[in-house]
Short mmCIF file of C-alpha atoms and ligand atoms in Angstrom, two decimals:
data_model
loop_
_atom_site.label_atom_id
_atom_site.label_comp_id
_atom_site.label_asym_id
_atom_site.label_seq_id
_atom_site.Cartn_x
_atom_site.Cartn_y
_atom_site.Cartn_z
CA UNK A 1031 70.38 101.41 112.13
CA UNK A 1032 72.56 100.76 114.67
CA UNK A 1033 76.46 99.37 115.30
CA UNK A 1034 77.61 96.88 116.76
CA UNK A 1035 80.90 95.55 117.65
CA UNK A 1036 83.62 93.17 116.26
CA UNK A 1037 85.37 91.92 119.14
CA UNK A 1038 81.45 91.19 121.12
CA UNK A 1039 80.67 93.14 124.47
CA UNK A 1040 82.63 93.88 127.49
CA UNK A 1041 80.29 94.59 129.73
CA UNK A 1042 81.26 98.49 129.83
CA UNK A 1043 79.99 99.60 126.96
CA UNK A 1044 77.46 99.65 125.52
CA UNK A 1045 76.20 96.57 122.75
CA UNK A 1046 75.00 98.69 120.29
CA UNK A 1047 75.31 102.42 119.86
CA UNK A 1048 73.90 105.21 117.18
CA UNK A 1049 76.62 106.48 114.22
CA UNK A 1050 76.94 109.05 115.33
CA UNK A 1051 78.24 107.26 118.44
CA UNK A 1052 80.89 105.02 116.34
CA UNK A 1053 82.12 107.72 115.38
CA UNK A 1054 82.91 110.02 117.96
CA UNK A 1055 84.44 107.01 119.84
CA UNK A 1056 85.37 104.78 117.68
CA UNK A 1057 86.94 102.19 119.72
CA UNK A 1058 84.66 99.26 120.43
CA UNK A 1059 85.01 96.76 123.34
CA UNK A 1060 88.48 94.65 123.36
CA UNK A 1061 90.08 96.94 121.50
CA UNK A 1062 87.22 96.24 118.13
CA UNK A 1063 85.90 97.98 115.49
CA UNK A 1064 82.41 99.63 115.35
CA UNK A 1065 80.41 97.66 112.06
CA UNK A 1066 77.01 98.46 110.83
CA UNK A 1067 74.19 95.76 112.69
CA UNK A 1068 73.32 94.21 109.21
CA UNK A 1069 74.19 95.50 105.52
CA UNK A 1070 70.70 96.78 103.51
CA UNK A 1071 70.16 94.83 100.30
CA UNK A 1072 70.06 96.55 96.71
CA UNK A 1073 68.29 94.99 93.54
CA UNK A 1074 68.47 96.08 89.94
CA UNK A 1075 64.80 98.05 90.26
CA UNK A 1076 67.20 99.83 92.90
CA UNK A 1077 69.97 100.11 90.38
CA UNK A 1078 67.79 101.12 88.04
CA UNK A 1079 66.59 104.29 89.31
CA UNK A 1080 70.02 105.07 90.22
CA UNK A 1081 71.12 105.47 86.47
CA UNK A 1082 71.86 109.08 86.05
CA UNK A 1083 71.69 110.37 89.40
CA UNK A 1084 74.63 113.14 90.22
CA UNK A 1085 77.50 111.21 92.59
CA UNK A 1086 75.87 112.91 95.16
CA UNK A 1087 72.09 111.77 94.77
CA UNK A 1088 73.52 108.82 94.33
CA UNK A 1089 74.93 108.96 97.48
CA UNK A 1090 72.47 110.26 99.56
CA UNK A 1091 69.82 107.51 97.70
CA UNK A 1092 73.10 104.92 99.40
CA UNK A 1093 73.47 106.79 102.83
CA UNK A 1094 69.41 106.33 103.48
CA UNK A 1095 69.47 102.51 102.54
CA UNK A 1096 71.61 103.12 106.15
CA UNK A 1097 69.11 104.91 107.88
CA UNK A 1098 72.14 106.51 110.34
CA UNK A 1099 71.33 109.19 113.11
CA UNK A 1100 72.15 112.40 110.23
CA UNK A 1101 69.38 114.55 109.64
CA UNK A 1102 69.41 115.52 105.68
CA UNK A 1103 70.46 118.53 106.31
CA UNK A 1104 73.51 117.71 107.33
CA UNK A 1105 74.32 114.67 104.95
CA UNK A 1106 73.09 117.74 102.57
CA UNK A 1107 76.02 119.90 103.45
CA UNK A 1108 78.39 117.12 103.78
CA UNK A 1109 78.18 115.53 100.71
CA UNK A 1110 78.28 119.45 98.72
CA UNK A 1111 81.85 119.42 99.91
CA UNK A 1112 82.17 117.29 96.48
CA UNK A 1113 81.63 120.63 94.13
CA UNK A 1114 85.22 120.59 95.15
CA UNK A 1115 86.58 118.62 93.12
CA UNK A 1116 87.56 119.00 90.17
CA UNK A 1117 84.29 118.58 88.15
CA UNK A 1118 80.92 118.68 90.11
CA UNK A 1119 79.18 116.89 87.50
CA UNK A 1120 81.49 114.32 87.33
CA UNK A 1121 82.60 113.55 90.72
CA UNK A 1122 84.03 110.09 89.93
CA UNK A 1123 85.28 109.96 86.47
CA UNK A 1124 85.39 106.08 84.99
CA UNK A 1125 87.75 105.81 82.22
CA UNK A 1126 87.52 102.88 79.93
CA UNK A 1127 91.05 102.31 79.17
CA UNK A 1128 90.78 98.90 77.43
CA UNK A 1129 87.55 96.82 75.71
CA UNK A 1130 86.92 95.32 79.45
CA UNK A 1131 89.96 97.80 81.38
CA UNK A 1132 88.14 100.54 83.25
CA UNK A 1133 89.69 102.20 85.87
CA UNK A 1134 87.95 104.69 88.29
CA UNK A 1135 89.31 107.87 89.25
CA UNK A 1136 89.07 108.49 92.68
CA UNK A 1137 91.31 111.06 93.31
CA UNK A 1138 90.30 114.10 91.95
CA UNK A 1139 89.22 116.12 95.07
CA UNK A 1140 91.30 118.62 97.40
CA UNK A 1141 94.45 116.44 97.87
CA UNK A 1142 94.87 114.36 94.98
CA UNK A 1143 94.65 111.57 96.68
CA UNK A 1144 90.97 109.29 97.31
CA UNK A 1145 91.05 109.64 101.18
CA UNK A 1146 89.28 112.76 100.50
CA UNK A 1147 86.37 110.94 99.05
CA UNK A 1148 85.10 109.96 102.63
CA UNK A 1149 87.21 112.39 104.84
CA UNK A 1150 85.82 115.89 103.37
CA UNK A 1151 82.27 114.82 104.44
CA UNK A 1152 83.33 112.45 107.60
CA UNK A 1153 84.90 116.57 109.18
CA UNK A 1154 82.39 117.97 108.38
CA UNK A 1155 79.61 115.94 110.15
CA UNK A 1156 82.10 114.57 112.91
CA UNK A 1157 82.36 118.64 113.24
CA UNK A 1158 78.48 118.96 113.21
CA UNK A 1159 78.30 116.68 115.81
CA UNK A 1160 80.94 117.90 118.07
CA UNK A 1161 78.92 121.46 118.12
CA UNK A 1162 75.80 120.13 118.47
CA UNK A 1163 76.78 119.00 121.73
CA UNK A 1164 79.55 121.02 122.42
CA UNK A 1165 81.98 119.13 122.74
CA UNK A 1166 85.71 119.39 122.35
CA UNK A 1167 87.48 116.91 119.80
CA UNK A 1168 91.17 116.20 119.33
CA UNK A 1169 92.22 113.84 115.86
CA UNK A 1170 96.18 112.50 115.92
CA UNK A 1171 96.65 110.96 113.14
CA UNK A 1172 100.26 109.82 111.63
CA UNK A 1173 100.59 110.14 108.15
CA UNK A 1174 103.23 108.33 105.55
CA UNK A 1175 101.86 111.36 102.91
CA UNK A 1176 98.32 110.40 101.92
CA UNK A 1177 96.03 110.93 105.27
CA UNK A 1178 98.03 113.68 106.93
CA UNK A 1179 96.83 115.89 103.76
CA UNK A 1180 93.15 114.40 104.05
CA UNK A 1181 92.63 115.13 107.68
CA UNK A 1182 94.14 118.50 107.70
CA UNK A 1183 92.59 119.98 104.84
CA UNK A 1184 88.85 117.89 105.70
CA UNK A 1185 89.32 119.49 109.36
CA UNK A 1186 91.10 123.00 108.45
CA UNK A 1187 88.69 125.83 110.54
CA UNK A 1188 86.10 123.19 111.93
CA UNK A 1189 84.75 124.48 115.18
CA UNK A 1190 85.59 122.16 117.93
CA UNK A 1191 88.22 119.76 116.75
CA UNK A 1192 91.41 120.85 116.85
CA UNK A 1193 94.03 118.06 114.37
CA UNK A 1194 97.79 117.04 115.26
CA UNK A 1195 99.30 115.45 112.06
CA UNK A 1196 102.48 113.41 112.82
CA UNK A 1197 104.89 112.66 109.60
CA UNK A 1198 108.08 111.08 109.34
CA UNK A 1199 110.54 114.29 108.32
CA UNK A 1200 111.98 112.76 105.14
CA UNK A 1201 110.32 110.56 104.89
CA UNK A 1202 107.27 111.41 102.99
CA UNK A 1203 107.46 112.85 99.35
CA UNK A 1204 108.13 117.06 98.74
CA UNK A 1205 104.93 116.91 96.82
CA UNK A 1206 103.05 115.61 100.79
CA UNK A 1207 104.82 116.96 103.34
CA UNK A 1208 104.41 120.94 101.24
CA UNK A 1209 100.01 120.04 101.35
CA UNK A 1210 101.26 119.46 105.15
CA UNK A 1211 103.44 122.30 105.78
CA UNK A 1212 101.43 124.67 103.74
CA UNK A 1213 97.69 123.48 105.39
CA UNK A 1214 96.14 126.84 106.69
CA UNK A 1215 93.63 126.82 109.61
CA UNK A 1216 94.12 127.33 113.61
CA UNK A 1217 93.40 124.29 115.04
CA UNK A 1218 95.99 121.71 113.07
CA UNK A 1219 99.30 121.55 114.00
CA UNK A 1220 101.71 119.60 112.25
CA UNK A 1221 104.86 117.99 113.76
CA UNK A 1222 107.76 116.30 112.00
CA UNK A 1223 109.70 113.70 113.56
CA UNK A 1224 112.81 112.86 112.70
CA UNK A 1225 112.58 109.30 111.75
CA UNK A 1226 110.98 107.00 110.16
CA UNK A 1227 107.15 106.18 109.71
CA UNK A 1228 107.23 103.30 111.96
CA UNK A 1229 108.84 105.92 114.58
CA UNK A 1230 105.85 108.34 114.04
CA UNK A 1231 103.19 105.71 114.64
CA UNK A 1232 105.48 104.32 117.39
CA UNK A 1233 105.33 107.45 119.04
CA UNK A 1234 102.14 108.12 118.24
CA UNK A 1235 100.71 104.43 120.19
CA UNK A 1236 102.76 105.65 123.07
CA UNK A 1237 100.99 108.54 123.62
CA UNK A 1238 97.38 107.39 123.15
CA UNK A 1239 98.18 104.04 126.11
CA UNK A 1240 99.89 107.71 128.56
CA UNK A 1241 97.85 107.88 131.46
CA UNK A 1242 99.56 111.63 132.03
CA UNK A 1243 98.45 112.54 128.82
CA UNK A 1244 94.51 111.19 129.49
CA UNK A 1245 94.08 113.06 132.20
CA UNK A 1246 95.99 116.30 130.08
CA UNK A 1247 93.23 115.68 128.31
CA UNK A 1248 90.40 115.95 130.93
CA UNK A 1249 92.00 118.82 131.84
CA UNK A 1250 91.19 120.35 128.87
CA UNK A 1251 88.39 119.05 128.27
CA UNK A 1252 88.96 117.49 125.19
CA UNK A 1253 87.66 114.45 123.76
CA UNK A 1254 90.05 111.63 121.43
CA UNK A 1255 88.61 110.70 118.10
CA UNK A 1256 90.33 109.29 115.11
CA UNK A 1257 90.09 109.32 111.83
CA UNK A 1258 91.93 106.68 110.09
CA UNK A 1259 89.57 103.89 108.19
CA UNK A 1260 89.23 102.34 112.13
CA UNK A 1261 86.38 104.96 112.13
CA UNK A 1262 83.26 103.36 110.00
CA UNK A 1263 82.19 107.54 109.26
CA UNK A 1264 84.77 107.00 106.36
CA UNK A 1265 84.25 103.43 105.39
CA UNK A 1266 80.36 104.42 104.25
CA UNK A 1267 81.19 106.73 101.93
CA UNK A 1268 83.90 104.36 100.90
CA UNK A 1269 80.91 101.85 99.73
CA UNK A 1270 79.44 104.02 97.27
CA UNK A 1271 81.93 104.94 94.75
CA UNK A 1272 81.93 101.21 93.98
CA UNK A 1273 78.62 101.24 93.54
CA UNK A 1274 78.14 104.13 91.63
CA UNK A 1275 81.37 102.61 89.16
CA UNK A 1276 78.77 99.44 88.80
CA UNK A 1277 75.78 101.48 87.65
CA UNK A 1278 77.86 103.88 85.72
CA UNK A 1279 78.80 100.72 84.15
CA UNK A 1280 75.16 100.28 82.71
CA UNK A 1281 74.67 103.64 82.30
CA UNK A 1282 77.52 103.45 79.27
CA UNK A 1283 75.76 100.14 78.07
CA UNK A 1284 79.43 98.73 78.73
CA UNK A 1285 77.16 95.37 80.84
CA UNK A 1286 73.40 95.02 81.30
CA UNK A 1287 71.67 94.92 84.62
CA UNK A 1288 72.70 93.04 86.84
CA UNK A 1289 75.93 91.32 84.82
CA UNK A 1290 78.52 90.51 86.52
CA UNK A 1291 82.00 92.55 86.88
CA UNK A 1292 84.78 92.17 88.46
CA UNK A 1293 86.62 95.15 90.64
CA UNK A 1294 90.26 95.40 91.61
CA UNK A 1295 91.04 97.28 95.05
CA UNK A 1296 95.07 98.94 95.58
CA UNK A 1297 94.40 98.06 99.50
CA UNK A 1298 96.89 98.79 102.38
CA UNK A 1299 94.48 99.80 105.26
CA UNK A 1300 91.93 97.10 103.42
CA UNK A 1301 89.27 100.20 103.46
CA UNK A 1302 88.30 100.60 100.48
CA UNK A 1303 88.65 96.61 99.87
CA UNK A 1304 86.01 96.53 103.00
CA UNK A 1305 84.00 98.98 101.28
CA UNK A 1306 84.15 96.70 97.85
CA UNK A 1307 83.39 93.59 99.81
CA UNK A 1308 80.42 95.40 101.92
CA UNK A 1309 79.38 96.32 98.50
CA UNK A 1310 78.71 92.93 97.20
CA UNK A 1311 77.76 91.87 99.84
CA UNK A 1312 74.38 94.23 99.35
CA UNK A 1313 74.09 92.95 96.04
CA UNK A 1314 76.33 94.09 93.33
CA UNK A 1315 77.61 91.71 91.14
CA UNK A 1316 81.02 91.47 91.65
CA UNK A 1317 82.27 88.37 90.59
CA UNK A 1318 85.95 88.96 92.88
CA UNK A 1319 87.39 91.81 94.84
CA UNK A 1320 90.47 91.29 93.62
CA UNK A 1321 93.16 92.70 96.31
CA UNK A 1322 96.44 94.64 95.28
CA UNK A 1323 100.04 94.42 97.69
CA UNK A 1324 102.74 95.83 97.15
CA UNK A 1325 105.75 93.41 98.59
CA UNK A 1326 104.66 93.32 102.42
CA UNK A 1327 102.42 91.30 100.95
CA UNK A 1328 100.43 90.22 104.05
CA UNK A 1329 96.81 90.55 102.49
CA UNK A 1330 97.38 88.70 99.43
CA UNK A 1331 99.18 85.90 101.72
CA UNK A 1332 96.02 85.74 103.79
CA UNK A 1333 93.61 85.21 100.61
CA UNK A 1334 96.09 82.88 99.43
CA UNK A 1335 97.04 81.15 102.42
CA UNK A 1336 94.38 81.23 104.75
CA UNK A 1337 97.11 82.54 107.14
CA UNK A 1338 97.99 86.13 108.90
CA UNK A 1339 101.39 86.21 110.11
CA UNK A 1340 103.93 88.46 110.88
CA UNK A 1341 105.98 86.66 112.36
CA UNK A 1342 109.75 87.30 110.49
CA UNK A 1343 108.21 90.26 108.82
CA UNK A 1344 110.23 93.54 108.37
CA UNK A 1345 108.00 96.14 106.44
CA UNK A 1346 109.56 97.13 103.33
CA UNK A 1347 110.09 100.46 101.72
CA UNK A 1348 108.20 100.61 98.64
CA UNK A 1349 106.98 103.30 95.58
CA UNK A 1350 103.37 102.54 96.47
CA UNK A 1351 104.10 103.84 100.64
CA UNK A 1352 99.95 103.54 101.31
CA UNK A 1353 100.58 100.16 101.13
CA UNK A 1354 103.08 99.76 103.57
CA UNK A 1355 101.82 97.92 106.01
CA UNK A 1356 101.16 94.92 107.68
CA UNK A 1357 98.64 95.66 110.84
CA UNK A 1358 95.78 96.46 108.05
CA UNK A 1359 93.10 97.26 110.08
CA UNK A 1360 90.10 96.96 108.19
CA UNK A 1361 90.40 92.95 107.69
CA UNK A 1362 88.93 92.88 111.02
CA UNK A 1363 85.41 93.83 109.97
CA UNK A 1364 86.14 91.31 107.09
CA UNK A 1365 86.33 88.57 110.03
CA UNK A 1366 83.66 89.32 111.88
CA UNK A 1367 81.27 90.01 108.98
CA UNK A 1368 82.87 85.57 108.11
CA UNK A 1369 82.62 84.46 111.02
CA UNK A 1370 81.36 86.46 114.11
CA UNK A 1371 82.34 88.09 116.58
CA UNK A 1372 83.70 85.28 118.72
CA UNK A 1373 85.62 84.27 116.49
CA UNK A 1374 86.80 87.52 115.38
CA UNK A 1375 88.08 88.18 118.73
CA UNK A 1376 90.27 84.36 118.55
CA UNK A 1377 92.06 85.21 115.26
CA UNK A 1378 92.49 89.01 116.78
CA UNK A 1379 93.80 87.87 120.17
CA UNK A 1380 96.28 85.59 118.28
CA UNK A 1381 97.32 87.95 115.57
CA UNK A 1382 98.26 89.95 119.39
CA UNK A 1383 99.71 87.08 121.00
CA UNK A 1384 101.20 85.17 118.43
CA UNK A 1385 101.79 87.29 116.42
CA UNK A 1386 99.17 84.97 113.14
CA UNK A 1387 96.60 83.68 113.31
CA UNK A 1388 95.53 80.39 110.53
CA UNK A 1389 91.66 80.07 109.25
CA UNK A 1390 90.21 76.35 109.32
CA UNK A 1391 89.52 75.20 105.65
CA UNK A 1392 86.38 76.44 105.80
CA UNK A 1393 86.84 80.00 106.63
CA UNK A 1394 89.94 80.26 103.89
CA UNK A 1395 86.88 78.61 101.55
CA UNK A 1396 85.02 81.48 101.89
CA UNK A 1397 87.47 84.15 101.97
CA UNK A 1398 88.38 82.66 98.16
CA UNK A 1399 84.53 83.25 96.73
CA UNK A 1400 84.87 86.60 97.52
CA UNK A 1401 87.83 87.45 97.16
CA UNK A 1402 91.36 86.89 95.07
CA UNK A 1403 95.07 88.44 96.08
CA UNK A 1404 97.63 89.29 94.41
CA UNK A 1405 100.83 91.65 95.04
CA UNK A 1406 103.86 93.36 92.55
CA UNK A 1407 107.33 93.95 93.12
CA UNK A 1408 108.85 97.65 92.95
CA UNK A 1409 110.10 96.11 89.28
CA UNK A 1410 106.39 95.16 88.20
CA UNK A 1411 104.58 98.23 89.23
CA UNK A 1412 107.18 100.08 87.54
CA UNK A 1413 106.60 97.96 84.13
CA UNK A 1414 103.04 98.24 84.92
CA UNK A 1415 103.05 102.43 84.93
CA UNK A 1416 104.90 101.96 81.81
CA UNK A 1417 103.49 99.90 79.41
CA UNK A 1418 100.38 101.69 80.22
CA UNK A 1419 101.69 105.15 79.65
CA UNK A 1420 102.49 103.99 76.60
CA UNK A 1421 98.93 103.33 76.11
CA UNK A 1422 98.99 106.74 77.05
CA UNK A 1423 96.65 106.37 80.30
CA UNK A 1424 98.75 107.38 83.25
CA UNK A 1425 98.95 105.44 86.69
CA UNK A 1426 100.22 106.04 89.65
CA UNK A 1427 102.48 102.89 91.74
CA UNK A 1428 99.46 101.92 94.34
CA UNK A 1429 97.14 101.96 91.07
CA UNK A 1430 99.43 100.33 88.87
CA UNK A 1431 100.09 97.59 91.08
CA UNK A 1432 96.23 96.37 90.13
CA UNK A 1433 96.87 95.72 86.75
CA UNK A 1434 98.71 92.07 88.00
CA UNK A 1435 95.70 91.32 88.96
CA UNK A 1436 93.63 92.63 85.89
CA UNK A 1437 96.82 90.34 83.23
CA UNK A 1438 94.99 87.17 85.58
CA UNK A 1439 91.32 87.40 84.71
CA UNK A 1440 91.26 89.12 81.76
CA UNK A 1441 90.35 85.65 79.90
CA UNK A 1442 86.97 85.57 81.57
CA UNK A 1443 85.98 88.75 79.40
CA UNK A 1444 84.21 90.19 82.29
CA UNK A 1445 84.64 93.93 82.90
CA UNK A 1446 87.03 94.68 85.23
CA UNK A 1447 87.32 97.80 86.99
CA UNK A 1448 90.19 99.16 89.44
CA UNK A 1449 89.78 101.57 91.87
CA UNK A 1450 92.81 104.44 91.34
CA UNK A 1451 93.63 105.70 94.53
CA UNK A 1452 95.68 108.90 93.45
CA UNK A 1453 97.18 110.75 91.16
CA UNK A 1454 100.32 110.09 89.27
CA UNK A 1455 101.31 114.15 90.52
CA UNK A 1456 101.79 112.68 94.15
CA UNK A 1457 104.16 110.24 93.50
CA UNK A 1458 105.77 111.67 90.84
CA UNK A 1459 109.55 110.53 91.03
CA UNK A 1460 108.68 106.94 90.44
CA UNK A 1461 106.13 107.45 87.76
CA UNK A 1462 108.86 109.54 85.75
CA UNK A 1463 111.42 106.92 86.48
CA UNK A 1464 108.97 103.80 85.46
CA UNK A 1465 107.96 106.02 81.92
CA UNK A 1466 110.93 107.36 80.97
CA UNK A 1467 114.23 105.99 79.61
CA UNK A 1468 116.25 107.39 82.48
CA UNK A 1469 116.15 104.99 84.73
CA UNK A 1470 118.81 105.55 86.33
CA UNK A 1471 118.46 109.36 87.28
CA UNK A 1472 116.76 110.24 91.35
CA UNK A 1473 114.27 112.70 90.09
CA UNK A 1474 113.12 115.58 92.61
CA UNK A 1475 109.03 115.76 92.68
CA UNK A 1476 109.54 119.24 90.43
CA UNK A 1477 111.57 118.44 88.10
CA UNK A 1478 109.81 114.60 87.80
CA UNK A 1479 106.19 117.08 87.50
CA UNK A 1480 107.49 119.22 84.67
CA UNK A 1481 109.07 115.70 82.81
CA UNK A 1482 106.68 114.00 83.37
CA UNK A 1483 104.14 116.53 82.13
CA UNK A 1484 106.44 116.83 79.29
CA UNK A 1485 106.20 113.08 78.26
CA UNK A 1486 102.34 112.74 78.69
CA UNK A 1487 101.26 115.70 77.31
CA UNK A 1488 99.19 116.50 80.10
CA UNK A 1489 98.90 119.06 82.76
CA UNK A 1490 100.06 119.55 86.60
CA UNK A 1491 96.87 120.51 88.16
CA UNK A 1492 97.52 124.11 90.17
CA UNK A 1493 96.64 122.87 93.64
CA UNK A 1494 99.87 120.64 92.75
CA UNK A 1495 101.92 123.24 91.82
CA UNK A 1496 101.67 126.05 93.55
CA UNK A 1497 102.64 124.93 96.20
CA UNK A 1498 105.90 125.30 95.71
CA UNK A 1499 105.42 128.56 96.11
CA UNK A 1500 102.97 128.45 98.66
CA UNK A 1501 104.31 129.98 102.34
CA UNK A 1502 105.32 127.55 104.64
CA UNK A 1503 103.14 127.58 107.99
CA UNK A 1504 104.58 125.02 109.75
CA UNK A 1505 107.70 123.66 110.88
CA UNK A 1506 107.77 121.86 113.66
CA UNK A 1507 110.28 119.21 113.41
CA UNK A 1508 111.24 117.24 116.88
CA UNK A 1509 112.66 114.14 118.49
CA UNK A 1510 109.92 111.87 119.51
CA UNK A 1511 110.39 111.80 123.31
CA UNK A 1512 109.30 115.67 122.58
CA UNK A 1513 106.11 114.72 121.70
CA UNK A 1514 103.48 115.12 123.89
CA UNK A 1515 105.13 118.72 125.61
CA UNK A 1516 104.75 120.08 121.23
CA UNK A 1517 101.46 118.89 122.10
CA UNK A 1518 100.33 120.79 125.58
CA UNK A 1519 102.17 123.53 123.86
CA UNK A 1520 99.23 123.44 121.53
CA UNK A 1521 96.66 122.60 122.89
CA UNK A 1522 97.67 125.46 125.57
C1 LIG B 1042 95.86 104.62 101.45
C2 LIG B 1042 96.23 104.09 100.26
C3 LIG B 1042 95.56 103.18 100.05
C4 LIG B 1042 95.16 102.21 100.64
O1 LIG B 1042 94.39 101.91 101.31
P1 LIG B 1042 93.63 101.44 102.27
O2 LIG B 1042 91.83 101.66 102.51
O3 LIG B 1042 94.29 101.67 103.75
O4 LIG B 1042 93.59 100.12 101.86
C5 LIG B 1042 96.32 102.61 98.54
N1 LIG B 1042 97.13 104.03 97.86
C6 LIG B 1042 96.48 105.48 97.97
C7 LIG B 1042 97.41 106.12 97.18
C8 LIG B 1042 96.45 104.98 99.60
O5 LIG B 1042 96.88 106.71 99.96
#
């Protein structure tokens, strides 16, 4: 299968590219993204044939449908990385929380957030391609906390790839920061920026648009790639687990083959949600994908009003920071899929030039056929965490935003899968604050981890508790003006 561009072709780039080209150079014409030329279809017979497969076998079957230009051997090695998960026989556990409520736990990998699901195999494949072509790639990542650790862990000591990861000093949780600054790997550079996430991101953006940066990379024969979810190499792995959880419901006897369900997704950059939409389009009977946001409710607004409007909006800091986003990159792939490249470009241009776009009535209705939008403020989120902790199920603040959606649709009696994007350990202070009777204290990460572990009678995973005694390897903290020089120093 080939990949095409969401905003059409500028006459300079190829009109269609292979999967490997799309993941090495993820930027398409006019600032667009790459999308598959078509989505393969799956039917009930196919789903039936998947019952009882391991997650790895299942993934292989789905990837085969896309007919990408990556050898079977490489895909096999990439998928073998799921052996690092807590239970390699059960990579994505599906927990039954209530009669019709299930949680798909996507966080049992090395950095305890769902980003590992895609970044681990993606990192292997990208490094393999770079090695094969004898090319050197630089990945630049700005993180508010989850993408950084997952990217660093994935690419550590991978050949032909270097990673520079920028985080806001003081803007992440202790656990997230420790995951980054203790990460081993000679090809990694972790840099704290004095400022907030916006400062880190804008430092990265100005770097990417600077000509002398491009020249310096060229001199060193280094190419730039990207590991965020604008890269389709991540999206493909984010379709798989949605279909897998559906099959798991059949296997468990919770639904019959082909029965309709809901999927609820905590959403920021819309990668995970897009994966669910693609799964629906491929043939999984998902009535609607329920999009959950926090007070930065740009996505729920789009679905509920048909307008995407960032004018007069300021990013709000919430207890679900991975969803503190105003420009949600993967919505573009949805717009392309629904309305085609010409309209997609028109809408994206309007967002860039005017700060908003407005769908027509028909377009808006088309979105509402597949999605519903919800958002929670922090108090509501804490309330849901507390409510379910009393029912003995612990959720992180991102996952918990989905309960509002569930509460709204549960009268339909349809089985509902919530995608759990992080383990409670990554956001322990907010979770402790929600579940303890002491709502006032500001807990440190370690106090909160221990407190929750005691209240819930649950263990802190070793990969988290060990962080506090692991040597710190990265100590660079700089002003954003000095970022370029710091990177040149690292590249040599
Ligand atoms: C990245 C992340 C999200 C948002 O995922 P998108 O695919 O960008 O929508 C939600 N929750 C957690 C914990 C995350 O790390």
